[in-house]
Coordinates of C-alpha atoms in Angstrom, one line a residue:
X156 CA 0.0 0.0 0.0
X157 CA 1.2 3.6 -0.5
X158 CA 2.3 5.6 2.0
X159 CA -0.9 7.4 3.9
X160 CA -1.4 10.3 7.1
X161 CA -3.7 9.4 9.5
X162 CA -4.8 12.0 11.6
X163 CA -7.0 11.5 15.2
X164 CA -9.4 13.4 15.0
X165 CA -9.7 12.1 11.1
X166 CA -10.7 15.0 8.8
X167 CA -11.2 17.7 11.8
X168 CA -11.5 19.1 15.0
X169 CA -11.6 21.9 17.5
X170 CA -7.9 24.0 17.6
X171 CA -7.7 23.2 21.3
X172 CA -8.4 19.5 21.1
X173 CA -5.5 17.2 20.9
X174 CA -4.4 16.2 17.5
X175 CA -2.8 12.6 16.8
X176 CA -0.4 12.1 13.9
X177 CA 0.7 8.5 12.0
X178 CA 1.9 7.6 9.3
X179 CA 0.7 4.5 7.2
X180 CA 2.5 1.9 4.5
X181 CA 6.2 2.6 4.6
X182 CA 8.9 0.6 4.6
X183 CA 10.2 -1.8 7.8
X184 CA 12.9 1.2 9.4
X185 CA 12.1 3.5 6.9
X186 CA 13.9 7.2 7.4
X187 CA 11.2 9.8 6.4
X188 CA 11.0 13.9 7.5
X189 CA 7.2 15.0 8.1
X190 CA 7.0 18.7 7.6
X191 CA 4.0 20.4 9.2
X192 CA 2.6 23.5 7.7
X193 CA -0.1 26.4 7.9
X194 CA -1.2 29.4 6.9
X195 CA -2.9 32.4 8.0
X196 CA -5.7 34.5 6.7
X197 CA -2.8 37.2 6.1
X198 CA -0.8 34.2 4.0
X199 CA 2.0 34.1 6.7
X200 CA 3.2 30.6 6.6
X201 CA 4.2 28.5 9.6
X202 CA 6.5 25.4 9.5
X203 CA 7.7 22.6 11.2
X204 CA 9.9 19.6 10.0
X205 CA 10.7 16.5 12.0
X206 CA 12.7 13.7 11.3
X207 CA 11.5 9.4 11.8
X208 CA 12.3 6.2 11.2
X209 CA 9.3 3.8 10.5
X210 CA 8.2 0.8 13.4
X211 CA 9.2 -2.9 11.9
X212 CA 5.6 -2.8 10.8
X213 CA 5.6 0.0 8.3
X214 CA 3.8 2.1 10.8
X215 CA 5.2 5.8 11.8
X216 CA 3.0 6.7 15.1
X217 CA 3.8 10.2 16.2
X218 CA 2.8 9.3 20.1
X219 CA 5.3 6.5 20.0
X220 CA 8.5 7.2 17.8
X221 CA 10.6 9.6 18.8
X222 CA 12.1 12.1 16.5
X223 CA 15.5 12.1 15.4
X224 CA 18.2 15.0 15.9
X225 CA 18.4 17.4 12.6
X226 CA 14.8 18.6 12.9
X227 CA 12.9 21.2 14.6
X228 CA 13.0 19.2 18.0
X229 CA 14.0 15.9 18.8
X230 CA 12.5 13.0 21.3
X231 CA 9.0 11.9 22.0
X232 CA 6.9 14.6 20.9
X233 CA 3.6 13.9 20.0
X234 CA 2.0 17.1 19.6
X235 CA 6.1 18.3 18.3
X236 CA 5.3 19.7 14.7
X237 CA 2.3 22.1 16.4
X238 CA 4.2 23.1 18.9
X239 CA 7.2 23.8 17.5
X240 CA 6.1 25.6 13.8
X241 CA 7.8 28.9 13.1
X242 CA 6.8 31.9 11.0
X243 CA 9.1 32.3 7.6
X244 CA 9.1 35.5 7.7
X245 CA 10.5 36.8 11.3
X246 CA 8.4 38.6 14.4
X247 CA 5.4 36.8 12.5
X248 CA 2.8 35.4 15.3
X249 CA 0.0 33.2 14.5
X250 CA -3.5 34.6 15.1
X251 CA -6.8 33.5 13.6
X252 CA -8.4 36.5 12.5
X253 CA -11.9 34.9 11.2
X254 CA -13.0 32.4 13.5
X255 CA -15.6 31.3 11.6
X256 CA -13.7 29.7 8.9
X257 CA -11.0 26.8 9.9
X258 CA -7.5 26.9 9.7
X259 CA -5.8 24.3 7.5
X260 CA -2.8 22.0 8.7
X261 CA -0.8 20.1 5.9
X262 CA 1.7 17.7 7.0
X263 CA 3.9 15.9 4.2
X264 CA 6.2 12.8 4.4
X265 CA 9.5 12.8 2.3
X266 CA 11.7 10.6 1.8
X267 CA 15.2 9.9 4.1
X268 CA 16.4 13.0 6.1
X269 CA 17.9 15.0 3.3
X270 CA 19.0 18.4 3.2
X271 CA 17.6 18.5 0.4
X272 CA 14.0 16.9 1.3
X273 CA 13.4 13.8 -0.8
X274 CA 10.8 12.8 -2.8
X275 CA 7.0 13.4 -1.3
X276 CA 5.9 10.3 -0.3
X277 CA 2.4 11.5 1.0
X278 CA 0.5 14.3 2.3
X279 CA -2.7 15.0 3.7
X280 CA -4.9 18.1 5.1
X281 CA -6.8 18.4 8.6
X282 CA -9.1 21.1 9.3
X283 CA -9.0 22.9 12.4
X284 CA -11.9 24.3 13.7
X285 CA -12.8 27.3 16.0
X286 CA -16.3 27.9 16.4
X287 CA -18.1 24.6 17.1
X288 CA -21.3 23.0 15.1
X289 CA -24.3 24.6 17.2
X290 CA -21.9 27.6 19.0
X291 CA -23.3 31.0 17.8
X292 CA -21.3 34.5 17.0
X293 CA -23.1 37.5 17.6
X294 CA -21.3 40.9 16.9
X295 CA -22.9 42.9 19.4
X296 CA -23.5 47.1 18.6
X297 CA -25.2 48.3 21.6
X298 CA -24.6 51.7 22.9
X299 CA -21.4 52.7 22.5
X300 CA -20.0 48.6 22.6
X301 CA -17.9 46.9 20.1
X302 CA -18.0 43.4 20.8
X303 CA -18.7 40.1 19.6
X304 CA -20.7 37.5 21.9
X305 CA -20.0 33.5 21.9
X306 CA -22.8 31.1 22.8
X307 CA -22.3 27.6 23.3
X308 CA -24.8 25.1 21.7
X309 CA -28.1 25.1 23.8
X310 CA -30.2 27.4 25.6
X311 CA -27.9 27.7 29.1
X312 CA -27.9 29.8 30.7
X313 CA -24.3 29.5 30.5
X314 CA -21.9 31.1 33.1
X315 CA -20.3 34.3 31.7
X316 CA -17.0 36.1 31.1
X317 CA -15.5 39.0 29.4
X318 CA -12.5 38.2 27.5
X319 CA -9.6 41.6 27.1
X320 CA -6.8 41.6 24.9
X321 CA -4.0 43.5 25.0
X322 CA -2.0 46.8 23.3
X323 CA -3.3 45.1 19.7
X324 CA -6.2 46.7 19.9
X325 CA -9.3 45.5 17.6
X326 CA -11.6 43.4 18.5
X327 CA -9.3 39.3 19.2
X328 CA -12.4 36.8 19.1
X329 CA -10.3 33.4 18.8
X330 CA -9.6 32.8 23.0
X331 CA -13.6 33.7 23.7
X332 CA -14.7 31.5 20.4
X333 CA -12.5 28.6 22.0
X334 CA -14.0 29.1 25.4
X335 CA -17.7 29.2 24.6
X336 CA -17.2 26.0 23.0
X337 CA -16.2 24.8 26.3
X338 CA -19.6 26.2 28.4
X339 CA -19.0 29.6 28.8
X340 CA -21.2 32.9 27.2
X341 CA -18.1 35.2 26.4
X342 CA -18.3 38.4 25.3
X343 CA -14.9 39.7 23.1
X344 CA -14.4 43.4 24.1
X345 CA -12.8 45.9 21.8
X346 CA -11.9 49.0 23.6
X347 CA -9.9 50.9 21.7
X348 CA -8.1 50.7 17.6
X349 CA -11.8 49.6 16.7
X350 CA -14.4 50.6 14.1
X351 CA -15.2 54.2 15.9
X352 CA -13.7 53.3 19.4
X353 CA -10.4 55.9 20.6
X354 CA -7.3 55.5 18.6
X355 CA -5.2 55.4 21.0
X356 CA -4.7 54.4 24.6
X357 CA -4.3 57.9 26.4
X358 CA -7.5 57.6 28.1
X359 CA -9.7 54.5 29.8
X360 CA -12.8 54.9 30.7
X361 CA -14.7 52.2 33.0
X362 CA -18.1 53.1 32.0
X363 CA -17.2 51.7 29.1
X364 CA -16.6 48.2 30.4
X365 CA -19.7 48.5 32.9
X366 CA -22.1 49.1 30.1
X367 CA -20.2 45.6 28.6
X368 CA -21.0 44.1 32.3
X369 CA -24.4 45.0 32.3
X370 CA -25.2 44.0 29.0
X371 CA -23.6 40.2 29.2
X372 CA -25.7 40.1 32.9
X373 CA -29.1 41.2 31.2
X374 CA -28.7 38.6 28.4
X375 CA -31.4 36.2 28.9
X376 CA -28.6 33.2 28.3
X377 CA -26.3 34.3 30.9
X378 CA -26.3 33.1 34.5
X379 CA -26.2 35.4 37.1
X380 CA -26.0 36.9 39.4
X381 CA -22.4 38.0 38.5
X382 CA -20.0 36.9 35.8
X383 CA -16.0 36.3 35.0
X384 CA -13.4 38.5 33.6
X385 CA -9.9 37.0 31.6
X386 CA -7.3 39.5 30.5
X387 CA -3.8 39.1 29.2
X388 CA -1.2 41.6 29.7
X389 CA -3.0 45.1 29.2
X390 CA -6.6 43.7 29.3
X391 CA -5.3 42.1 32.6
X392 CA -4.8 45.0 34.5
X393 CA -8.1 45.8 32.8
X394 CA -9.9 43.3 34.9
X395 CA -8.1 43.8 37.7
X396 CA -9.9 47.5 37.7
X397 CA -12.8 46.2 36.4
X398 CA -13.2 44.3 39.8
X399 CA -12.2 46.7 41.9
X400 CA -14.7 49.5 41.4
X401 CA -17.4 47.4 39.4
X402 CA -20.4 45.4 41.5
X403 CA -21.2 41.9 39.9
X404 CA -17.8 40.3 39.3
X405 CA -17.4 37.2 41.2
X406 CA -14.0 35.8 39.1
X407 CA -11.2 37.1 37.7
X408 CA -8.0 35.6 36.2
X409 CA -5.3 37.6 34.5
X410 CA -2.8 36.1 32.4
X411 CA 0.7 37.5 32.6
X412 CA -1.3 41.6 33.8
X413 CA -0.4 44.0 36.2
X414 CA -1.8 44.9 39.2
X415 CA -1.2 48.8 38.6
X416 CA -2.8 50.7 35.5
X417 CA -0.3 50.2 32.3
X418 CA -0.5 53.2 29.5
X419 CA -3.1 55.8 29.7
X420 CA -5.1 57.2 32.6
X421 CA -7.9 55.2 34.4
X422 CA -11.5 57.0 34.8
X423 CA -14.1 56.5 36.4
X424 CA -16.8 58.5 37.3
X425 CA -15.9 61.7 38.7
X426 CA -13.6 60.2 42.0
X427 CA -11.2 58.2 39.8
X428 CA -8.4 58.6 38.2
X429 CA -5.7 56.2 38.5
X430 CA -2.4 57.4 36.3
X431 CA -0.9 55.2 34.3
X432 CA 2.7 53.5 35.5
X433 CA 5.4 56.0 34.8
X434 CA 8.5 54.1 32.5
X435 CA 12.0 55.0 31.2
X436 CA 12.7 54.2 27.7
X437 CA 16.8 54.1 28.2
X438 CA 16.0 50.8 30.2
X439 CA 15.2 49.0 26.8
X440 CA 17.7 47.5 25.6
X441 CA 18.2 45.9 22.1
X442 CA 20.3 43.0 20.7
X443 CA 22.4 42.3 18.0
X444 CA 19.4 41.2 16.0
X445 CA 17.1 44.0 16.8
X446 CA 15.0 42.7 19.0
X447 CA 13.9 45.1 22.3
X448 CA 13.8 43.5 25.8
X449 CA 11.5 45.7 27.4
X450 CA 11.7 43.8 30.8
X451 CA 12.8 46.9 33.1
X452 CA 11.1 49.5 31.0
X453 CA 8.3 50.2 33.9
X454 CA 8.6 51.8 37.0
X455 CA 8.2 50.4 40.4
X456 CA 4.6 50.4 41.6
X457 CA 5.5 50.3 45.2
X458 CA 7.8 53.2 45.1
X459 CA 7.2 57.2 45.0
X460 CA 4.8 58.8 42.6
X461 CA 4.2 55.4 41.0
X462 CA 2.1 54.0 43.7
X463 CA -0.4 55.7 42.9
X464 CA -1.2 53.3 39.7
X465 CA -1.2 51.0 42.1
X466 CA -4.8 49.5 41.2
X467 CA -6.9 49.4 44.8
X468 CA -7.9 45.6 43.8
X469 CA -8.0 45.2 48.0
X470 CA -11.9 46.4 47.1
X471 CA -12.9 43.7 44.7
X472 CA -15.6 41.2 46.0
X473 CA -14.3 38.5 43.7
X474 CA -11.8 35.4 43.6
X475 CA -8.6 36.3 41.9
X476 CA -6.2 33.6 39.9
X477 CA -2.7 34.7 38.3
X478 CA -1.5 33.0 35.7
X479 CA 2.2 33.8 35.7
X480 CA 5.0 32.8 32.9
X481 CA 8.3 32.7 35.0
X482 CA 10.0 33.7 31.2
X483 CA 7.5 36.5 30.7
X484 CA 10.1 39.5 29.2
X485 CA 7.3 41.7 28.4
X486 CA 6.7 43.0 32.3
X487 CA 7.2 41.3 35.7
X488 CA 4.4 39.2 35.9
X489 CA 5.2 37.2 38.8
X490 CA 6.5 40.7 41.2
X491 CA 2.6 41.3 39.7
X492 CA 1.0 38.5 41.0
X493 CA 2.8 38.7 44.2
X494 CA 2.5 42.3 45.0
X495 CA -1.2 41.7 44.4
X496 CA -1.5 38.7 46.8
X497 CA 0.1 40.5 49.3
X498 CA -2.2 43.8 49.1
X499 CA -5.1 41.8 49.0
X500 CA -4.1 39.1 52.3
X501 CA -3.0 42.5 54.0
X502 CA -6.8 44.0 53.7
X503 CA -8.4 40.7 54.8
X504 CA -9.1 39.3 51.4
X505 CA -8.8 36.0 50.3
X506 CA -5.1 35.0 49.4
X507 CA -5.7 34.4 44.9
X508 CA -4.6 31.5 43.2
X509 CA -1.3 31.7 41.4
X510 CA -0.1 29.5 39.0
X511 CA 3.6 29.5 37.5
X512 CA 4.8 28.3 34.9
X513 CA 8.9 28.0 34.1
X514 CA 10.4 28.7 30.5
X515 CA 7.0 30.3 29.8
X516 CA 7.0 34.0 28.1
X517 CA 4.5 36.1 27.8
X518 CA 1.7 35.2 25.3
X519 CA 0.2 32.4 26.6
X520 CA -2.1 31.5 24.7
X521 CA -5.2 28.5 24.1
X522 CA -3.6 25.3 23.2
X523 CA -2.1 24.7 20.9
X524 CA -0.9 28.2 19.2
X525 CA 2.7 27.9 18.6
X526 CA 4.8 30.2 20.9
X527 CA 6.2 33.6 19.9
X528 CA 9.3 34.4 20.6
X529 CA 9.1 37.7 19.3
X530 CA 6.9 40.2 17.2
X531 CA 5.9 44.0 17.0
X532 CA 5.0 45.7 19.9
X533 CA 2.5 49.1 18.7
X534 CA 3.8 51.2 21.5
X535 CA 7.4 50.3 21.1
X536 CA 7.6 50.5 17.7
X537 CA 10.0 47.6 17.3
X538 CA 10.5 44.0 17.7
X539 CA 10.2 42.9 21.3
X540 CA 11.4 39.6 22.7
X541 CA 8.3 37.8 24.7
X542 CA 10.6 34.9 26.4
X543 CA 9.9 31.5 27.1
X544 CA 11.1 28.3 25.5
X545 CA 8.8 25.9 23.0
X546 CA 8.2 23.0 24.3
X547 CA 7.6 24.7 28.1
X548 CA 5.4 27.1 26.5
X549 CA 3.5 24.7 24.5
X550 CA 3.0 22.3 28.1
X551 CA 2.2 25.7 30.0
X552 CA -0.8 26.4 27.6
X553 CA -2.4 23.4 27.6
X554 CA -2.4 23.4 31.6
X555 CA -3.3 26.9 31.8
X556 CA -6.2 26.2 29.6
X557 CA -7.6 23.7 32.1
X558 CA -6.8 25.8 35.1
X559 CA -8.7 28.3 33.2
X560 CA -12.0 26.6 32.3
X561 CA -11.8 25.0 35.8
X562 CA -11.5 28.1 37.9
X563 CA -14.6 29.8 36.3
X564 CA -16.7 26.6 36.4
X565 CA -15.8 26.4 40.1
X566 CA -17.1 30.6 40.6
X567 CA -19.5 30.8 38.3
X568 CA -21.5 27.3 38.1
X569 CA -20.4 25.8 41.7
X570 CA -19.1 22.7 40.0
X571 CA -16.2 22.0 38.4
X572 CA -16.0 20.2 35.1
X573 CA -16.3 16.0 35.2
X574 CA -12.4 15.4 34.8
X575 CA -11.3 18.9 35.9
X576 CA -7.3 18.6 37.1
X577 CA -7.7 22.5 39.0
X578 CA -5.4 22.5 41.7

């Protein structure tokens, strides 16, 4: 028989579900390089190459060979050409900008371990989904919101969150897609560099986010009587303000944020005003290849005129969990999480949950986006390194994503998933 992939899931499946790879009808010891490949809406291309020897029996199963030295990783890597793909063109980050059209992986089999690749022995195409059969998108224009609401298949009512992106701006809908398939109504928030939101980042202004609030708590599939908040980096610190001056939160975990306001000048009402962390640009530095570290850039929170961006989070009536990358070179997300820990235990709040993860940068991500090691930063300008290291990364995403899910199904529902791992 010819050579065949076999993928498990067969023809597709959701982006976060575990994806098995084999290859069929070779030759007994066979040396073949599988090369893993996909593309973005934008027609960025990201690869992966790996290379195998065949089992006795013909058979090339991903979960048990290891990969040989020479590729893109080596060892017993099942999941190794998803973790490890790499843009072609550098500071390139994979994103899915549509959710409701797939993504397409192609993995190919060549022949020996070349350079150059051999002759194409096989190849096949799986489809990987975001927005499940039954799961509903509904771009939300309602007052002065920009937003997009996820529904999961059924008429819940389903707990609900808020999901905030970062500096990037526009309106990200791939994490809240991903985790309404999982149970959750989640409302993607654009807040600024959206249709006819602000332009920039000078200002914030929290009845913004309220009216969000309110609207996700009237929806007639949403169950009350408060709801969840997610945020990486910017949005993070987002949330954490969110909960400490809005009623009706009852969970909020930040990925990689700060616990003091980052950028432009919180509002609220006419009592608030929280300025934003002050920062000295002569403590970037840059490397031989162009690429900023931007690790010391802020200020000190706890220290002189900066402490006042410290966000008052001690006021929150809500469960906090950090999820920290020990790697993270974009702030200090774990001085974060602590600092925040300690302001909250020292008012009488309950100490949050923090998670770490080591070799783990920045952009941590749903399962199983591959990890960026660098790319554009809007306010810097330049190319900024994110940290972490692949295969950690890649491991620290698929955990998170459980802590995650399990964290809000514990605060929101009372019950944690069947199979939940939450520690």
């Amino acid at each position: 028989t010819a050579p065949a992939v076999r993928f498990s899931p067969a023809a597709r499946c959701l982006f976060d579900e575990p994806l098995g790879i084999a290859v069929r009808g070779l030759g007994p010891r066979q040396p073949v390089t599988l090369r893993a490949s996909v593309q973005d809406e934008a027609g960025e291309r990201f690869e992966a190459t790996a290379r195998y020897e065949a089992e006795e029996s013909g058979e090339l199963d991903l979960s048990r060979s290891p990969a040989l030295p020479g590729g893109s990783f080596s060892g017993l890597e099942p999941m190794g050409l998803l973790w490890a793909l790499q843009p072609q063109k550098p500071f390139m980050r994979l994103v899915k900008r549509d959710v409701q059209t797939p993504l397409h992986l192609l993995v190919e089999v060549f022949e020996g371990h070349g350079p150059p690749l051999g002759r194409l022995l096989a190849e096949a195409q799986h489809e990987w989904v975001f927005l499940q059969d039954g799961a509903r998108r509904v771009p939300v224009r309602e007052g002065r919101l920009r937003a997009t609401l996820f529904l999961p298949p059924g008429d819940g009512p389903f707990p609900g969150i808020i999901d905030l992106y970062g500096v990037g701006g526009g309106l990200p809908e791939y994490r809240a897609c991903l985790l309404a398939n999982h149970g959750f109504a989640v409302l993607a928030l654009a807040y600024y560099g959206y249709e006819d939101l602000p332009k920039n980042m000078s200002e914030f202004h929290l009845e913004y986010f309220e009216e969000a609030k309110d609207f996700l708590l009237q929806h007639r599939q949403v169950k009350g009587p408060g709801i969840g908040l997610l945020g990486i980096s910017k949005g993070g610190d987002l949330c954490v303000s969110m909960a400490s001056f809005l009623k009706d939160i009852t969970a909020t975990a930040l990925i990689n944020g700060s616990v003091a306001n980052v950028a432009g000048v919180l509002r609220y009402k006419d009592d608030v005003a929280i300025p934003p962390l002050g920062f000295d640009a002569n403590r970037i530095t840059v490397n031989k290849a162009g690429i900023a570290d931007i690790f010391d850039l802020l200020d000190n929170p706890l220290e002189g005129p900066s402490s006042k961006s410290f966000i008052p989070l001690e006021k929150a009536e809500c469960r906090f969990l950090f999820i920290v990358g020990q790697e993270d070179r974009n702030w200090k997300s774990d001085f974060f999480a602590v600092e925040g820990s300690k302001r909250l235990q020292a008012h009488g709040k309950e100490k949050p949950q923090i998670i770490r993860y080591p070799g783990t940068g920045h952009y941590i991500e749903p399962p199983f986006f591959p990890m960026c090691p660098a790319s554009v930063h809007k306010l810097v300008g330049k190319p900024v390194a994110w940290g972490g290291e692949p295969k950690a990364h890649f491991e620290a995403q698929v955990d998170a994503w459980q802590q995650i899910q399990a964290f809000f199904h514990k605060h929101l529902s009372g019950t944690p998933p069947k199979g939940s791992n939450a520690r």
